[in-house]
Amino acid sequence: MARYTGPVCRMCRTEQKKLMLKGERCKSDKCPINRKRSAPGKDPKARPGKRSDYGTQLREKQKLRRIYGMQEKQFRLFFERGVRMAGITGENLFIQLERRLDNVVYRLRFASSRSQARQIVSHGHILVNGRKVNIPSYLVKANDEISIAGNSRGMTLIKDALKEFGKSGVMPWLSLDPDAMKGTFLAAPQRSDITDLGDIKEQMIIEFYSK
């Protein structure tokens, strides 16, 4: 499937949920969810039809996939890897998604959105344990140090994103030194620790792929 290049706010309208795809805009009055705009292609006055079990499962899968900015093929590979891992499949899926380097860069406030974090990683601005890594899907391990490359520390977008640290901090499985522009992935989080994704029901995603 080709990479989506259309307006990302359309995705939030489709899911009728904030997916936090555009950073600060998602927190502003310009967000279409705040303005209660209807789903694209739907008559605002039309009554919503009853959704099938398949449709409900599909929407849960699409919400999670879009939050992390992944294509279907890659997302399914992560799910299948979670099935093979010991433990609960749904929790394994979340742990892997949180370990992605682009997600960790976003969580450390080096970027205002996951798409921006993915671009920062791809352009070689991120170091893992002192070595440049430009693969957004790279899986970070416990105690890995993630930092901004020396010649990239003056980038305005990174400095602006780091200002958010003073307002909301970082997740408990991370530590951040904003002045040194480096952080540490302390350990893989538990599902119960990931509280900012709302009401994602991973069991429905498991049922979707188990058909």
Coordinates of C-alpha atoms in Angstrom, one line a residue:
M1 CA 0.0 0.0 0.0
A2 CA 1.3 3.4 -1.0
R3 CA 2.2 6.0 1.7
Y4 CA -0.7 8.3 2.6
T5 CA 0.1 11.9 1.5
G6 CA -3.3 13.5 2.0
P7 CA -4.5 15.8 4.9
V8 CA -3.9 14.0 8.2
C9 CA -6.8 15.7 9.9
R10 CA -9.0 13.7 7.7
M11 CA -7.8 10.6 9.5
C12 CA -8.9 12.0 12.9
R13 CA -12.3 12.9 11.3
T14 CA -12.7 9.4 10.0
E15 CA -12.0 7.9 13.4
Q16 CA -13.8 10.7 15.3
K17 CA -10.9 10.7 17.7
K18 CA -7.8 12.9 18.2
L19 CA -4.9 10.8 16.9
M20 CA -2.4 13.6 17.7
L21 CA -0.9 13.6 14.2
K22 CA -0.1 17.3 13.9
G23 CA 1.4 18.2 17.3
E24 CA 0.4 21.6 18.7
R25 CA -2.4 22.0 16.1
C26 CA -4.2 19.0 17.7
K27 CA -4.4 21.0 21.0
S28 CA -5.7 24.2 19.4
D29 CA -9.2 25.3 18.4
K30 CA -8.2 24.6 14.8
C31 CA -8.5 20.8 15.4
P32 CA -11.5 19.5 13.5
I33 CA -12.5 17.2 16.4
N34 CA -12.7 20.3 18.7
R35 CA -14.9 21.9 16.1
K36 CA -17.1 18.7 16.0
R37 CA -16.7 18.3 12.2
S38 CA -18.3 15.2 10.8
A39 CA -16.5 12.2 9.2
P40 CA -15.4 12.8 5.6
G41 CA -17.9 11.8 3.0
K42 CA -20.8 11.7 5.5
D43 CA -23.8 14.0 5.6
P44 CA -23.6 15.8 9.0
K45 CA -27.3 15.3 9.4
A46 CA -27.3 11.6 8.6
R47 CA -27.9 9.1 11.4
P48 CA -25.0 6.8 12.0
G49 CA -25.7 3.3 11.0
K50 CA -25.1 0.3 13.2
R51 CA -21.6 -0.9 12.8
S52 CA -20.8 -4.6 12.4
D53 CA -18.4 -6.5 14.6
Y54 CA -15.9 -6.5 11.7
G55 CA -16.3 -2.8 11.2
T56 CA -15.7 -2.1 14.9
Q57 CA -12.6 -4.3 14.9
L58 CA -11.3 -2.6 11.8
R59 CA -11.7 0.9 13.2
E60 CA -9.8 -0.1 16.4
K61 CA -6.9 -1.5 14.2
Q62 CA -6.9 1.6 12.0
K63 CA -6.9 4.0 15.0
L64 CA -3.8 2.4 16.5
R65 CA -2.0 2.0 13.2
R66 CA -2.6 5.6 12.3
I67 CA -1.5 6.9 15.8
Y68 CA 1.9 5.3 15.3
G69 CA 2.1 6.3 11.6
M70 CA 2.6 2.8 10.2
Q71 CA 1.6 1.2 6.9
E72 CA -0.6 -1.9 7.0
K73 CA 2.1 -4.4 6.1
Q74 CA 4.5 -3.2 8.7
F75 CA 1.8 -3.0 11.4
R76 CA 0.8 -6.6 10.7
L77 CA 4.4 -7.7 11.0
F78 CA 4.5 -6.1 14.5
F79 CA 1.3 -7.9 15.4
E80 CA 2.6 -11.3 14.2
R81 CA 5.8 -10.8 16.1
G82 CA 3.8 -10.1 19.2
V83 CA 1.9 -13.4 18.7
R84 CA 5.2 -15.3 18.7
M85 CA 6.5 -13.5 21.8
A86 CA 5.8 -14.9 25.3
G87 CA 3.0 -13.2 27.2
I88 CA -0.2 -11.4 26.2
T89 CA -0.4 -10.6 22.5
G90 CA -2.0 -7.2 22.9
E91 CA 0.6 -6.1 25.5
N92 CA 3.4 -7.4 23.3
L93 CA 2.1 -5.3 20.4
F94 CA 2.0 -2.1 22.5
I95 CA 5.5 -2.7 23.9
Q96 CA 7.0 -3.1 20.4
L97 CA 5.2 0.0 19.1
E98 CA 6.6 2.0 22.1
R99 CA 10.1 0.7 21.4
R100 CA 10.2 2.1 17.9
L101 CA 12.9 4.8 17.6
D102 CA 10.6 7.4 16.0
N103 CA 8.1 6.9 18.8
V104 CA 10.8 7.2 21.5
V105 CA 12.1 10.4 19.9
Y106 CA 8.5 11.8 20.0
R107 CA 8.1 10.6 23.6
L108 CA 11.3 12.4 24.6
R109 CA 9.9 15.7 23.2
F110 CA 12.5 16.0 20.5
A111 CA 9.6 16.3 18.0
S112 CA 6.0 17.6 18.3
S113 CA 4.5 14.6 16.4
R114 CA 5.4 11.1 15.4
S115 CA 5.6 12.0 11.8
Q116 CA 8.0 14.8 12.6
A117 CA 10.1 12.4 14.7
R118 CA 10.2 10.0 11.8
Q119 CA 11.6 12.7 9.6
I120 CA 14.2 13.7 12.2
V121 CA 15.4 10.1 12.5
S122 CA 15.4 9.5 8.7
H123 CA 17.5 12.6 8.2
G124 CA 20.2 11.4 10.6
H125 CA 19.7 13.8 13.5
I126 CA 19.4 11.0 16.1
L127 CA 22.1 9.0 17.9
V128 CA 21.5 5.8 19.8
N129 CA 24.3 5.1 22.3
G130 CA 26.5 7.6 20.4
R131 CA 25.9 6.0 16.9
K132 CA 23.8 7.5 14.2
V133 CA 20.6 5.5 13.5
N134 CA 18.4 6.6 10.6
I135 CA 15.8 3.8 10.7
P136 CA 12.5 4.9 12.3
S137 CA 11.4 1.3 13.0
Y138 CA 14.6 0.5 14.9
L139 CA 13.6 -1.1 18.3
V140 CA 15.2 0.6 21.3
K141 CA 16.4 -1.6 24.1
A142 CA 16.4 -1.0 27.9
N143 CA 19.1 1.5 29.0
D144 CA 19.7 2.8 25.4
E145 CA 20.7 6.4 25.3
I146 CA 19.0 8.5 22.6
S147 CA 20.5 11.9 21.9
I148 CA 20.5 14.7 19.3
A149 CA 23.6 14.7 17.0
G150 CA 26.0 17.5 17.8
N151 CA 25.5 19.4 14.5
S152 CA 21.7 19.2 14.8
R153 CA 21.3 20.7 18.3
G154 CA 20.6 24.2 16.9
M155 CA 17.5 23.1 15.0
T156 CA 14.5 25.3 15.8
L157 CA 11.9 22.6 15.5
I158 CA 13.7 20.4 18.1
K159 CA 14.2 23.3 20.5
D160 CA 10.5 24.3 20.1
A161 CA 9.4 20.7 20.8
L162 CA 11.6 20.5 23.9
K163 CA 9.8 23.5 25.4
E164 CA 6.9 21.1 25.9
F165 CA 8.9 19.1 28.4
G166 CA 8.5 21.8 31.0
K167 CA 4.7 21.6 30.6
S168 CA 4.1 17.9 30.7
G169 CA 7.4 16.0 31.2
V170 CA 8.0 12.5 29.8
M171 CA 6.6 9.0 30.3
P172 CA 7.8 7.1 33.4
W173 CA 9.7 4.6 31.4
L174 CA 11.9 7.4 30.0
S175 CA 14.4 9.9 31.5
L176 CA 15.3 13.2 29.8
D177 CA 18.0 15.8 30.2
P178 CA 16.6 18.6 28.1
D179 CA 19.8 20.8 28.4
A180 CA 22.0 18.0 27.1
M181 CA 19.3 17.0 24.6
K182 CA 19.6 13.3 25.5
G183 CA 17.4 10.8 27.2
T184 CA 17.3 7.1 28.2
F185 CA 14.8 4.4 27.5
L186 CA 14.8 2.9 31.0
A187 CA 12.6 -0.2 30.3
A188 CA 9.8 -1.4 28.1
P189 CA 6.5 -0.1 29.5
Q190 CA 3.5 -2.1 30.7
R191 CA 0.2 -1.7 28.9
S192 CA -1.2 0.0 32.0
D193 CA 1.5 2.6 31.8
I194 CA 0.4 3.8 28.3
T195 CA -2.5 6.0 29.4
D196 CA -2.5 8.6 26.6
L197 CA -4.0 6.5 23.8
G198 CA -7.5 6.7 25.2
D199 CA -9.8 3.8 24.8
I200 CA -7.9 1.6 22.3
K201 CA -9.2 -1.9 22.7
E202 CA -6.4 -4.2 21.7
Q203 CA -8.5 -7.3 22.0
M204 CA -10.5 -6.2 19.0
I205 CA -7.3 -5.9 17.0
I206 CA -6.4 -9.4 18.0
E207 CA -9.8 -10.6 16.9
F208 CA -9.5 -8.7 13.6
Y209 CA -6.2 -10.4 12.6
S210 CA -7.4 -13.8 13.9
K211 CA -10.2 -14.2 11.4

